[in-house]
mmCIF file with all atom_site columns, C-alpha atoms in Angstrom:
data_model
loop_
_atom_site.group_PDB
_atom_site.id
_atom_site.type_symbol
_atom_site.label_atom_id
_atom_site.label_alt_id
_atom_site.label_comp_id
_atom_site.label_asym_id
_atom_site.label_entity_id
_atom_site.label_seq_id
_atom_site.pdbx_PDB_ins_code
_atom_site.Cartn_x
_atom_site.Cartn_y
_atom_site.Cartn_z
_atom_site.occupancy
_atom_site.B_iso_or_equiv
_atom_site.pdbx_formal_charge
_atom_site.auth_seq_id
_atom_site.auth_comp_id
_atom_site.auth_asym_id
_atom_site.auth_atom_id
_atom_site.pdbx_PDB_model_num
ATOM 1  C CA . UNK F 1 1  ? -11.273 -8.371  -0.734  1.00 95.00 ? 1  UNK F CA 1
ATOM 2  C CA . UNK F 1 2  ? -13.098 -7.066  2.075   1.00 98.00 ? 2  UNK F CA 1
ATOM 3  C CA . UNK F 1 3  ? -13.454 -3.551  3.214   1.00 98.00 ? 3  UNK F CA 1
ATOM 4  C CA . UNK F 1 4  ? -13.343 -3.742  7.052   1.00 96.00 ? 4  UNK F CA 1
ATOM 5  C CA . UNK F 1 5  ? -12.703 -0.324  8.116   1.00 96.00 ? 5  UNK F CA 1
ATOM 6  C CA . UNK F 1 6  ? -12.732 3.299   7.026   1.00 97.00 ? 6  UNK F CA 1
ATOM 7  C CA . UNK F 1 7  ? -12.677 6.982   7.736   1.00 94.00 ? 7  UNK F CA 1
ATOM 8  C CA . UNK F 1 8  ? -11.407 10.277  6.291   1.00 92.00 ? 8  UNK F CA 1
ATOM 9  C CA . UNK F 1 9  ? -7.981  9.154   6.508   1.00 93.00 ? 9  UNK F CA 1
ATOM 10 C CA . UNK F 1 10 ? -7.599  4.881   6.650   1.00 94.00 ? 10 UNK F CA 1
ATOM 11 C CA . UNK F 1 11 ? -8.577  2.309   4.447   1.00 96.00 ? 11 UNK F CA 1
ATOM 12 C CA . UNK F 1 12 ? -7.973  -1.353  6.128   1.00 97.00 ? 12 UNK F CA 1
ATOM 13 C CA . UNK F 1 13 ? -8.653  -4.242  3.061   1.00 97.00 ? 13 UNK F CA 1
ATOM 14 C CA . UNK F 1 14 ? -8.892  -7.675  4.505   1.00 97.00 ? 14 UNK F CA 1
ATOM 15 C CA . UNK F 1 15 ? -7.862  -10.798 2.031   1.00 96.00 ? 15 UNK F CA 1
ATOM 16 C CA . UNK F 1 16 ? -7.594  -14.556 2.618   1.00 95.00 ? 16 UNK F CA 1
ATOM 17 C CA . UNK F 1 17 ? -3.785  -14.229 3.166   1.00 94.00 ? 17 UNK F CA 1
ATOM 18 C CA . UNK F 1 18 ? -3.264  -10.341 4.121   1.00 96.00 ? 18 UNK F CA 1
ATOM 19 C CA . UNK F 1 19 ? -4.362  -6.983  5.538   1.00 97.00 ? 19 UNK F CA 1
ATOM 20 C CA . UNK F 1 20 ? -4.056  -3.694  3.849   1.00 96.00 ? 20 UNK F CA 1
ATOM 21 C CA . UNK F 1 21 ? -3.716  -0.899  5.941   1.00 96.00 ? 21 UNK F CA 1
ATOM 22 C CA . UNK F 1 22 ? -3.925  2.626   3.797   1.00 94.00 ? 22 UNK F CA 1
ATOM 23 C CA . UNK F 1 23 ? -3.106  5.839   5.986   1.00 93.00 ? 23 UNK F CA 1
ATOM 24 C CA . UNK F 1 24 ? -4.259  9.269   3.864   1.00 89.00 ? 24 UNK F CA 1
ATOM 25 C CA . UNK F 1 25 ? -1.087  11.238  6.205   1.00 85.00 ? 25 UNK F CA 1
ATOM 26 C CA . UNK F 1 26 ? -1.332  13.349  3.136   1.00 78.00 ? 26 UNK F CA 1
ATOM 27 C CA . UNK F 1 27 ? -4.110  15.547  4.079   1.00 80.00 ? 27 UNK F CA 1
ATOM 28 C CA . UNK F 1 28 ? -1.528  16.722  6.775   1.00 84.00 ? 28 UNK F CA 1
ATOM 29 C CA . UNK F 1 29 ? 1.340   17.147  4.284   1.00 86.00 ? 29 UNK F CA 1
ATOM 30 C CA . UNK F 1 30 ? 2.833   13.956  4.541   1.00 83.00 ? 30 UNK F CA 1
ATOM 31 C CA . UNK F 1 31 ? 3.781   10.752  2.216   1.00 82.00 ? 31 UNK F CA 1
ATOM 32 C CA . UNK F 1 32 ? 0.683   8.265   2.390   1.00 82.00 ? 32 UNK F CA 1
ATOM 33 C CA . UNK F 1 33 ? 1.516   5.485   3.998   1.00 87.00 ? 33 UNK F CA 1
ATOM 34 C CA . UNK F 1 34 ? 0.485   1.611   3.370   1.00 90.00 ? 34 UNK F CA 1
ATOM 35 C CA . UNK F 1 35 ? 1.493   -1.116  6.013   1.00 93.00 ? 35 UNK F CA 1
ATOM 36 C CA . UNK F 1 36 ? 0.729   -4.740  4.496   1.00 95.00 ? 36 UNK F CA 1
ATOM 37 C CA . UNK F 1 37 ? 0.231   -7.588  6.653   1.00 95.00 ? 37 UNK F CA 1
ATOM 38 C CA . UNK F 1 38 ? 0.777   -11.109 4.957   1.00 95.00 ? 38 UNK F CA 1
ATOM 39 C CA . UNK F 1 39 ? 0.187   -14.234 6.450   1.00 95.00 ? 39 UNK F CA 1
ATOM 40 C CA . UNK F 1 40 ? 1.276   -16.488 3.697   1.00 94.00 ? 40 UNK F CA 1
ATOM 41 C CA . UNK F 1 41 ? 3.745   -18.605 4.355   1.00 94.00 ? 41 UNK F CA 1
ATOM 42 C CA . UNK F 1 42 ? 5.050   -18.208 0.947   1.00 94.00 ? 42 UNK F CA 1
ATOM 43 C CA . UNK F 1 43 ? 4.671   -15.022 0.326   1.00 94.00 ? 43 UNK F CA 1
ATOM 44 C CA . UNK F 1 44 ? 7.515   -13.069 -1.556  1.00 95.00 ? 44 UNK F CA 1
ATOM 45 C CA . UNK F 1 45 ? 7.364   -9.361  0.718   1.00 93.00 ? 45 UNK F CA 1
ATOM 46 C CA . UNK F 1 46 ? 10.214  -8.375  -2.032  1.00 95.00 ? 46 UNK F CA 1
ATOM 47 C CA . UNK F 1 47 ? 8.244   -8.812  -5.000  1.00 96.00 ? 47 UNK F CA 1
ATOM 48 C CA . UNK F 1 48 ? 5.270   -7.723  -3.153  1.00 94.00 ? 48 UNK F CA 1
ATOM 49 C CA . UNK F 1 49 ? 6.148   -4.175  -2.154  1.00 93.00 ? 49 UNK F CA 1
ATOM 50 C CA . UNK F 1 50 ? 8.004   -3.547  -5.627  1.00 95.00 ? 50 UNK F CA 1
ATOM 51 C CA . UNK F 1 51 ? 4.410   -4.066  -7.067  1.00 95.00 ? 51 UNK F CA 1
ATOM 52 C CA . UNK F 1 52 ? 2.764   -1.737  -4.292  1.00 92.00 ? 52 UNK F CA 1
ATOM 53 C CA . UNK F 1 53 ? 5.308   0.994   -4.809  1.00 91.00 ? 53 UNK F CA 1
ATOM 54 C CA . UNK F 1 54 ? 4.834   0.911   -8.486  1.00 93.00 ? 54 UNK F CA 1
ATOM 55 C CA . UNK F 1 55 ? 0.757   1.105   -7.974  1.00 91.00 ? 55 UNK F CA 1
ATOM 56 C CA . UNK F 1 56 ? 1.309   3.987   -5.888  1.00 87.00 ? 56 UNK F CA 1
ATOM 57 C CA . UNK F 1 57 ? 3.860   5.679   -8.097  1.00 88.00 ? 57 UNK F CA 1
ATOM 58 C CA . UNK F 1 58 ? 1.060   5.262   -10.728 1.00 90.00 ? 58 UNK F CA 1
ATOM 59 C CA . UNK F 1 59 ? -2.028  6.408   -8.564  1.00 87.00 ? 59 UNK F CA 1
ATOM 60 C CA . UNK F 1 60 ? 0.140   9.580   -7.479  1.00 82.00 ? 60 UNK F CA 1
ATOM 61 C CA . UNK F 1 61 ? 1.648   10.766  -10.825 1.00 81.00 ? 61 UNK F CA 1
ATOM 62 C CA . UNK F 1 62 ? 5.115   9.781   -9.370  1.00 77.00 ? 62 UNK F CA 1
ATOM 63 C CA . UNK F 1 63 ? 7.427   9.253   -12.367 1.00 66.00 ? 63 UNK F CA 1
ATOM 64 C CA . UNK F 1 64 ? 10.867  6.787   -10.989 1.00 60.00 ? 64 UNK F CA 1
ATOM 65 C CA . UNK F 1 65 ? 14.421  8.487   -11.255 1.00 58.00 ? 65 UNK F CA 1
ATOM 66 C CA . UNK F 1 66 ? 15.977  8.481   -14.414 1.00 56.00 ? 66 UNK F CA 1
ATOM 67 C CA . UNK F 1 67 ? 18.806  5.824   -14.941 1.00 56.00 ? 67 UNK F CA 1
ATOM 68 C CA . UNK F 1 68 ? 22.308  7.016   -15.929 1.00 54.00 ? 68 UNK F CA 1
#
């Protein structure tokens, strides 16, 4: 993983098969935001932002909704 840009409130990771674009929107009061970019061919974008939205759950204390 490479680190190719950053300021107060972006992150952009750079991989062999995708970029990873953080925005911090929440030092203005909103949800942050993450924008992948993936370039493999057989990539499964389903799977893959399940597994992002779980990490971010986890990095921002966000517990999922209870199940009835």
């Amino acid at each position: 993983v490479v680190l190719d840009y950053r300021d107060p409130y972006f992150i952009g990771l750079r991989t062999d098969h995708a970029m990873y674009r953080f925005f911090g929107r929440n030092h203005f009061g909103a949800r942050v935001g993450l924008v992948v970019h993936d370039f493999d061919p057989t990539a499964d974008g389903t799977g893959l932002e399940a597994d992002l939205k779980h990490w971010l759950d986890g990095v921002y204390g966000v517990s999922a909704a209870p199940t009835a």
